[in-house]
XYZ file of N, CA and C in Angstrom:
564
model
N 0.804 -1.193 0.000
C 0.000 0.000 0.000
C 0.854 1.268 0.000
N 1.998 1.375 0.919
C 2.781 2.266 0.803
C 3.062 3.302 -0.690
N 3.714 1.857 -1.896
C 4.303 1.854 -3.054
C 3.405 2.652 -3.676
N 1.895 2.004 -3.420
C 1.015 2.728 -4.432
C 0.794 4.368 -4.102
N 0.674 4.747 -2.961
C 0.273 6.191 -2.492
C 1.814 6.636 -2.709
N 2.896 6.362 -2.838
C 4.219 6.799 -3.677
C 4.432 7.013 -4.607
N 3.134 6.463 -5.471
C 3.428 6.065 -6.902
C 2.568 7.354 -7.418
N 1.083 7.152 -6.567
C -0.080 8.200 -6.901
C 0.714 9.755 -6.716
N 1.343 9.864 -5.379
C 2.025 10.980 -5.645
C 3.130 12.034 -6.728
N 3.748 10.496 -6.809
C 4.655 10.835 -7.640
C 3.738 11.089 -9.180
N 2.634 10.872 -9.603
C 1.649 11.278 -10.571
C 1.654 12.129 -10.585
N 0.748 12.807 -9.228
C -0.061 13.842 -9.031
C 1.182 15.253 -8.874
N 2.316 14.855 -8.695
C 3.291 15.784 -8.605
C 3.611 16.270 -9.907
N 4.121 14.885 -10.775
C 4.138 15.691 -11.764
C 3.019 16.083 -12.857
N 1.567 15.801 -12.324
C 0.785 16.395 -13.420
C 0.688 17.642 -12.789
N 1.025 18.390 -11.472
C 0.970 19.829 -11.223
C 2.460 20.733 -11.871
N 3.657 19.602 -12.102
C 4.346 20.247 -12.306
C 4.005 20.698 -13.829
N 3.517 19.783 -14.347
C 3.167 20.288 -16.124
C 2.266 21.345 -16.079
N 1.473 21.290 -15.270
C 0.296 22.483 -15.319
C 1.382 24.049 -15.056
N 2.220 23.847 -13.845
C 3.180 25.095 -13.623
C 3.828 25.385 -14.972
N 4.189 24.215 -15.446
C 5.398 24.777 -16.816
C 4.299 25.268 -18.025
N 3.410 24.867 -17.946
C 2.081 24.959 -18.907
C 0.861 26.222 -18.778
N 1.145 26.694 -18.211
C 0.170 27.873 -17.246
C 0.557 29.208 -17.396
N 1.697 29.105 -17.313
C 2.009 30.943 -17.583
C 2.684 30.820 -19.297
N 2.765 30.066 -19.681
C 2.703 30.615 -21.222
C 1.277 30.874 -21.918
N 0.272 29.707 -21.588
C -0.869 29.661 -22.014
C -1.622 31.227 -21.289
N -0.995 31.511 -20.025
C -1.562 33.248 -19.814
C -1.223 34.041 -20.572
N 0.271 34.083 -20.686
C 0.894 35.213 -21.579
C -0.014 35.093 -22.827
N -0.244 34.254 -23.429
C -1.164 33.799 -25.114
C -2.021 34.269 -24.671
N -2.737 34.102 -23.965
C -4.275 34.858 -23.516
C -4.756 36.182 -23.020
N -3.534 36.528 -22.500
C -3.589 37.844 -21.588
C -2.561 38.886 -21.872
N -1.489 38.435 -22.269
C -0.386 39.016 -23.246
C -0.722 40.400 -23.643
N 0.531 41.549 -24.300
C 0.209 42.292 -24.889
C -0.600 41.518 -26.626
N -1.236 42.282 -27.039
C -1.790 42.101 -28.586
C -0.607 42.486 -29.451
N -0.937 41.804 -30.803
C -0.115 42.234 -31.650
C 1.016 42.123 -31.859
N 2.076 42.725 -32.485
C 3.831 42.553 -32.873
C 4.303 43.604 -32.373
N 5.745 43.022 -32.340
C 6.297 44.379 -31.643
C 6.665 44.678 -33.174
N 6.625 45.858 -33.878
C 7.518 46.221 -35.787
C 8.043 47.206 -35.039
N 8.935 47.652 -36.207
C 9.782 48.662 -36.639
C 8.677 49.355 -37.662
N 8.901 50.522 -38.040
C 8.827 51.670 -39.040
C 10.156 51.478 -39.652
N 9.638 51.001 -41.076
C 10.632 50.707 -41.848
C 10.918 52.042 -43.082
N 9.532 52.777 -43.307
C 9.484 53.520 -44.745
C 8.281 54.404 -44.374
N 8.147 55.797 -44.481
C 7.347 56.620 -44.347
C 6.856 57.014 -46.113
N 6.039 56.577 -46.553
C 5.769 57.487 -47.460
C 4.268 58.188 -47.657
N 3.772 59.151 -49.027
C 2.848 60.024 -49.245
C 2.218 59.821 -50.525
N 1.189 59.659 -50.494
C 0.405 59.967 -52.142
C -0.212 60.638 -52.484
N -0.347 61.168 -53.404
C -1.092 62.947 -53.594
C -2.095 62.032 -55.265
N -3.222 62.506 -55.061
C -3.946 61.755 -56.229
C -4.993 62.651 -56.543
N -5.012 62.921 -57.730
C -5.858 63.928 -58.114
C -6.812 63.228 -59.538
N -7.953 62.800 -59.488
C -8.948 62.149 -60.780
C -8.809 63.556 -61.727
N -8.349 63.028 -62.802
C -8.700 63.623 -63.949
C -9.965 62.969 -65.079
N -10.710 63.910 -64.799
C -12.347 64.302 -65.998
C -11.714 64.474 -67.270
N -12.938 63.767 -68.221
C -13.380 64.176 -69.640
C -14.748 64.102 -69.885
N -14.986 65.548 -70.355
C -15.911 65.692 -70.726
C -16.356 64.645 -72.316
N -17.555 63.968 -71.630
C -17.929 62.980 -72.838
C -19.185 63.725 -73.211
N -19.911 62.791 -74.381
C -20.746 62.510 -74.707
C -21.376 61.496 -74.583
N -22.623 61.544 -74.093
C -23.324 60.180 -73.496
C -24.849 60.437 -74.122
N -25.277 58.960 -74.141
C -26.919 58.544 -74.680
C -27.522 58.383 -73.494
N -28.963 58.207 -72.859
C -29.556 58.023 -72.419
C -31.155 58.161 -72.856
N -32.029 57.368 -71.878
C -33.104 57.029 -71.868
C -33.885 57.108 -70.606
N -35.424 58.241 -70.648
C -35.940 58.165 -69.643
C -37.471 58.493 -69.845
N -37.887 58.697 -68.662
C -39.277 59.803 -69.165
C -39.236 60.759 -69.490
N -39.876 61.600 -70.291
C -39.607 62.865 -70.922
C -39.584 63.713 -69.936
N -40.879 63.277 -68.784
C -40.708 64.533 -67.404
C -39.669 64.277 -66.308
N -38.908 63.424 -66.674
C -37.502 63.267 -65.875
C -36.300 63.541 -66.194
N -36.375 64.114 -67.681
C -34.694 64.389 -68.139
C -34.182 65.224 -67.344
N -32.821 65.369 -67.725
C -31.938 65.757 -66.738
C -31.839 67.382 -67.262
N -31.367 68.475 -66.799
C -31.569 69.894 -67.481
C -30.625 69.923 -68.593
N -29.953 68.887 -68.640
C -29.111 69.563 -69.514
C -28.664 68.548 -70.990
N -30.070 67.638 -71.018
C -30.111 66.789 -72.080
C -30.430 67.906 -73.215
N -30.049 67.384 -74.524
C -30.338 67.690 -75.776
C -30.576 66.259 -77.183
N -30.889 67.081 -77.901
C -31.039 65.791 -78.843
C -32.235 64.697 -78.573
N -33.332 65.366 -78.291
C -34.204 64.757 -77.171
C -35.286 64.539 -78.495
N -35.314 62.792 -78.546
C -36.793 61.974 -79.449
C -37.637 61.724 -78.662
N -38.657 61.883 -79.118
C -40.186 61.593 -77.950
C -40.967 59.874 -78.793
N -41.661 59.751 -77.941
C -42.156 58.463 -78.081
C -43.440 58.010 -77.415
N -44.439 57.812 -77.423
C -45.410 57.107 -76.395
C -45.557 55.787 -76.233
N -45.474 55.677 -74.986
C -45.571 54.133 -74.721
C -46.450 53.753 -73.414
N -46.457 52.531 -73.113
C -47.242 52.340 -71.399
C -45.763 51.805 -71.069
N -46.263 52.228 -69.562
C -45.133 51.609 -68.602
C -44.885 50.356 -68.352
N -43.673 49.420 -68.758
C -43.733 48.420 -68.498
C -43.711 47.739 -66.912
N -43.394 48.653 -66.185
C -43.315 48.417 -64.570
C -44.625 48.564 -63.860
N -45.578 49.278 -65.134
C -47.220 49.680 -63.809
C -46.751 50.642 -63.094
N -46.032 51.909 -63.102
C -46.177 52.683 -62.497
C -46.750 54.126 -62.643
N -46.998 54.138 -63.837
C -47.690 55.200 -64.291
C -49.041 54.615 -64.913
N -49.815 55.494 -64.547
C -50.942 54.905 -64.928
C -51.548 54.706 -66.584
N -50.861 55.145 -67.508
C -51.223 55.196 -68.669
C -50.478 55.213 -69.709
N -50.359 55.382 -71.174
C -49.516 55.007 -72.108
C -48.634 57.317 -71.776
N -47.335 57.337 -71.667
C -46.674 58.592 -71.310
C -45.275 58.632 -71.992
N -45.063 60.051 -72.374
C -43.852 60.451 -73.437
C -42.719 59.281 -72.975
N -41.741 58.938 -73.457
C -40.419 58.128 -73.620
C -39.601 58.837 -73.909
N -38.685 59.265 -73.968
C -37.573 60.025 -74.415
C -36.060 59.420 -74.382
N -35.559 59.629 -75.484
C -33.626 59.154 -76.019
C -33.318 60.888 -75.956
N -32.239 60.368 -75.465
C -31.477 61.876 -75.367
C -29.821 62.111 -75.186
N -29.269 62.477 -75.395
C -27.943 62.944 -75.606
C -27.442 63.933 -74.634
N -26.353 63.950 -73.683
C -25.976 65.197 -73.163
C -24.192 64.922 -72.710
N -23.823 65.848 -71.854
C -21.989 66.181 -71.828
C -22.380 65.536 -70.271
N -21.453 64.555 -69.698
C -21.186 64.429 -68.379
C -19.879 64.330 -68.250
N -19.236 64.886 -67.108
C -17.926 64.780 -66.511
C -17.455 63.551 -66.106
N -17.061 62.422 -66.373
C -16.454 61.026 -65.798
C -14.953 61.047 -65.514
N -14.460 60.441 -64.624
C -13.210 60.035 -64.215
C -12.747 59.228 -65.255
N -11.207 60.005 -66.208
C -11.040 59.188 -67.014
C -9.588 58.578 -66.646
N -8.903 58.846 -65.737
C -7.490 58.517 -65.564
C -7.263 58.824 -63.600
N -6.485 58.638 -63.445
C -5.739 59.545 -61.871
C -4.617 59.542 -61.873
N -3.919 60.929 -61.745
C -2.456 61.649 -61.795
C -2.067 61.309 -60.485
N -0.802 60.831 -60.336
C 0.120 60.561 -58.804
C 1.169 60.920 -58.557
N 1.568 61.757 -57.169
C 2.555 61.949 -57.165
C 2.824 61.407 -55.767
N 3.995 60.484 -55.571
C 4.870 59.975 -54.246
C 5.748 60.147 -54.323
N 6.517 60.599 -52.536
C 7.448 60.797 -51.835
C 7.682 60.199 -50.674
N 8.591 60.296 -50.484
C 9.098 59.743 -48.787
C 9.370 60.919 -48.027
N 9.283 60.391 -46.490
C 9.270 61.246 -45.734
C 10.401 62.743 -45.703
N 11.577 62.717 -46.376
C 12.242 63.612 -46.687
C 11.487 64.667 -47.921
N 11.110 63.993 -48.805
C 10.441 64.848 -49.427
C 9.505 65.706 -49.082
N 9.097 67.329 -50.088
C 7.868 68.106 -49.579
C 6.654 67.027 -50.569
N 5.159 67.369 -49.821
C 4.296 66.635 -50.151
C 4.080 67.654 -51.413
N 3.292 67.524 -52.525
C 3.030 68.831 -53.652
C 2.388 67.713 -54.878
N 1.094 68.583 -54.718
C 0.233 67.822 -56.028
C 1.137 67.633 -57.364
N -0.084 66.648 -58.017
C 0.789 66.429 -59.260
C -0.056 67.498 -60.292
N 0.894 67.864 -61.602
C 0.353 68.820 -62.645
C 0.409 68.084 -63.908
N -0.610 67.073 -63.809
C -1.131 66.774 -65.200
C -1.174 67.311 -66.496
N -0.832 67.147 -67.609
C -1.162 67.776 -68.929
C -2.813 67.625 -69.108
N -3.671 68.780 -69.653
C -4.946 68.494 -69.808
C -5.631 69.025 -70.988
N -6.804 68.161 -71.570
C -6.879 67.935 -72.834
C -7.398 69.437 -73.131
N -7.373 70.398 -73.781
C -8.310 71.476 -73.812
C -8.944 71.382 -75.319
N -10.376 71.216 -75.140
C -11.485 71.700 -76.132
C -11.876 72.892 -76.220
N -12.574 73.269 -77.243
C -14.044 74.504 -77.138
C -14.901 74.111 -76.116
N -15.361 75.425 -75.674
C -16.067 75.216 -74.700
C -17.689 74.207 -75.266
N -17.808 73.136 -74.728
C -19.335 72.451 -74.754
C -18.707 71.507 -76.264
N -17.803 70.942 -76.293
C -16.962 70.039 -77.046
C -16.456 68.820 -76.311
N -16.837 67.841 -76.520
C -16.456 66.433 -75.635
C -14.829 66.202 -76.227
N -14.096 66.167 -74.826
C -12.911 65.366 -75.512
C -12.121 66.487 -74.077
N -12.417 67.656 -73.603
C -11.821 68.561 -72.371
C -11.092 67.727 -71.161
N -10.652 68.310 -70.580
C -10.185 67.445 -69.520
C -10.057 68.219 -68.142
N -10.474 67.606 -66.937
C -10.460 69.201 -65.577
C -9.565 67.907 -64.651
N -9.474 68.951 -63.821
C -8.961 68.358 -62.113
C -10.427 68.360 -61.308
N -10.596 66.844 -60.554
C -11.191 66.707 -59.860
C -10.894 66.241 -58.785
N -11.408 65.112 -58.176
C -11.162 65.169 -56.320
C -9.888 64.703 -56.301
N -9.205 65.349 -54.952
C -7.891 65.457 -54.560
C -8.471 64.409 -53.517
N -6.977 63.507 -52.958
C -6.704 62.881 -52.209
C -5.407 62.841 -51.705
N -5.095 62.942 -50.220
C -3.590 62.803 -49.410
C -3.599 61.756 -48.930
N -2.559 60.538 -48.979
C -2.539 59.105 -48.256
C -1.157 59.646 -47.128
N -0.961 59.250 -46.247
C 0.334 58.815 -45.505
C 0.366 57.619 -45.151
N 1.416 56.847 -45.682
C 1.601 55.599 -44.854
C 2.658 55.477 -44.544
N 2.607 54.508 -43.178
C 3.774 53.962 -42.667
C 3.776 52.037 -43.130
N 5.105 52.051 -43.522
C 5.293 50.399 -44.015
C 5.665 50.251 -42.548
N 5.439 48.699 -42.135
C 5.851 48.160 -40.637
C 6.573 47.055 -41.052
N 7.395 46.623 -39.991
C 7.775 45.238 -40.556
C 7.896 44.405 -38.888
N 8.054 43.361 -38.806
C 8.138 42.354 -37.402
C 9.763 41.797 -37.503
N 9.936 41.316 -36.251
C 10.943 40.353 -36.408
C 11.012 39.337 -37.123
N 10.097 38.761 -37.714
C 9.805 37.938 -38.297
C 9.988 37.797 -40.038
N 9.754 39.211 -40.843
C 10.149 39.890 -41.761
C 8.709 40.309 -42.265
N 7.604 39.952 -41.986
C 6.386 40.423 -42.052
C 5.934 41.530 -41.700
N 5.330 42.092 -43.308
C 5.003 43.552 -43.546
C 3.859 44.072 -43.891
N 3.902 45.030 -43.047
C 1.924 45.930 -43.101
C 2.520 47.464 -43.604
N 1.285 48.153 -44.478
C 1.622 48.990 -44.548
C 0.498 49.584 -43.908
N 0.575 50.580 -43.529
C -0.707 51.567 -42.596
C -1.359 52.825 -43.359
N -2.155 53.371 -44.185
C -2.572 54.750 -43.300
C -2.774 55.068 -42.742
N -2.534 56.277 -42.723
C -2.583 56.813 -41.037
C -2.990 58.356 -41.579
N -2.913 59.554 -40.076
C -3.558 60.554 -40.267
C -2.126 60.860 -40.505
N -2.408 62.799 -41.281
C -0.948 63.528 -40.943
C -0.370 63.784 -39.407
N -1.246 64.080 -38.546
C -0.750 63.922 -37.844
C 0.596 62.701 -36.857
N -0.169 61.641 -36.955
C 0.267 60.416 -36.588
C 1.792 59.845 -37.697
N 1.316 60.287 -38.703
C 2.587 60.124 -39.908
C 3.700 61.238 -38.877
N 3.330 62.164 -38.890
C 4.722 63.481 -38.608
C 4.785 63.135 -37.514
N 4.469 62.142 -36.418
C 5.138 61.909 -34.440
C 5.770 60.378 -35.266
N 5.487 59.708 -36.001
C 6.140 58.807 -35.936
C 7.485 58.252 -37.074
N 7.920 57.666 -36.589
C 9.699 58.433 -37.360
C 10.369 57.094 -37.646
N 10.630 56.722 -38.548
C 11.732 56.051 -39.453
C 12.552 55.140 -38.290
N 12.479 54.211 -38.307
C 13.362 53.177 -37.307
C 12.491 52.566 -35.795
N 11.526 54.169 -35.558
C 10.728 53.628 -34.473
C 10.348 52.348 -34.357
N 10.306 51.993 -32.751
C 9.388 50.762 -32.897
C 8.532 51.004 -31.500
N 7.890 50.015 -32.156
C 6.088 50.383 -31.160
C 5.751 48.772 -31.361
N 4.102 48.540 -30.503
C 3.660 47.753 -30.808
C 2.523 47.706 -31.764
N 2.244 46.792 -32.490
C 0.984 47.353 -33.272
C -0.035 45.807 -33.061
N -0.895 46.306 -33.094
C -2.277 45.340 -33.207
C -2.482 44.536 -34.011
N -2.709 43.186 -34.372
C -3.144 42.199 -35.241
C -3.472 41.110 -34.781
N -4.759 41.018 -36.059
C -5.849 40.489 -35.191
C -5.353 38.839 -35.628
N -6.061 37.894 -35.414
C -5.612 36.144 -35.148
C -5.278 35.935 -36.914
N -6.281 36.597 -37.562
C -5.861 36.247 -39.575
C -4.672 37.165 -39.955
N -3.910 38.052 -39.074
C -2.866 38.708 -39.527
C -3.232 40.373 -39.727
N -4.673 40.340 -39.864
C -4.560 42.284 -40.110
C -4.193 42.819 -39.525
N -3.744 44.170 -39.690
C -3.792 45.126 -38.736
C -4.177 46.082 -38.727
N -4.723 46.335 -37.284
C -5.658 47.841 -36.565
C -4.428 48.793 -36.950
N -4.410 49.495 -38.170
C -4.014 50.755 -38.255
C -4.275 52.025 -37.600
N -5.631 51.749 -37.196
C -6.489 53.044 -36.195
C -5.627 52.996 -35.197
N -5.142 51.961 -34.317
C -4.642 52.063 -32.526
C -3.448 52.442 -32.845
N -2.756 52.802 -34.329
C -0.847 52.868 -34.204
C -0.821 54.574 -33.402
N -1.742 55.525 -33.787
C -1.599 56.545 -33.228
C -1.913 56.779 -31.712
């Protein structure tokens, strides 16, 4: 009887000792800081500006819905194929100029560089001539590239602010979630 309550101990000892060696790593995994520790490897900027051409476009509607600034306008009577009007009402084909995004101009730098839009060449027509070309919506990116010990790399946007406090070599921790993304929002 002795042997056996020697034996049970000697069990029960070491299934607590596995739990000790087993216990504070499985905390750290659970309770741990989040995320990687990276470096700031590369600061850079994108300046993006959509460039328009004025087209020419077809369309089709109700006659009491064209747009103000259709031309070239055929009439037609018909009934509604949807049932929403109650009776046979004008149809209209029509022709007019809309502005579409036909390209986007870019200009990038790194953090030494000044940030400064780009100056596109642009098409110039007569005025109310399809084929013109304008500047439309502007956009500023900052990102920071990250990298881990590991050699695994995120790149971030971020605000200007958060770009200009954080600096080339820094390291911080950053957030990522169990599939690898990362919370770019918490780097600031």
């Amino acid at each position: 009887m002795p042997m056996l309550a020697a034996a049970l101990r000697s069990r029960l000892t070491l299934a607590w000792l596995g739990l000790a060696l087993t216990l504070p790593p499985l905390a750290w995994w659970v309770f741990g800081p989040t995320g990687f520790a990276v470096e700031i490897v590369q600061r850079r900027w994108h300046a993006d500006i959509e460039v328009e051409r004025l087209r020419l476009e077809a369309g089709t509607d109700w006659c009491d819905e064209l747009p103000a600034e259709a031309f070239d306008v055929t009439r037609r009577v018909i009934a509604d194929p949807h049932g929403r009007r109650a009776g046979p009402a004008e149809h209209c084909r029509y022709r007019l100029l809309a502005w579409r995004r036909q390209w986007i101009a870019r200009e990038d730098g790194d953090a030494a560089s000044v940030v400064r839009w780009p100056s596109p060449p642009l098409r110039v027509e007569p005025p109310g001539q399809p084929g013109s070309e304008r500047l439309g919506r502007r956009e500023l990116h900052y990102e920071l590239q990250l990298r881990n010990g590991s050699g695994q790399v995120w790149t971030c946007r971020t605000t200007p602010d958060t770009w200009q406090r954080l600096q080339t070599g820094q390291r911080l921790r950053m957030p990522v979630d169990r599939w690898g993304t990362a919370d770019c929002g918490l780097l600031g």
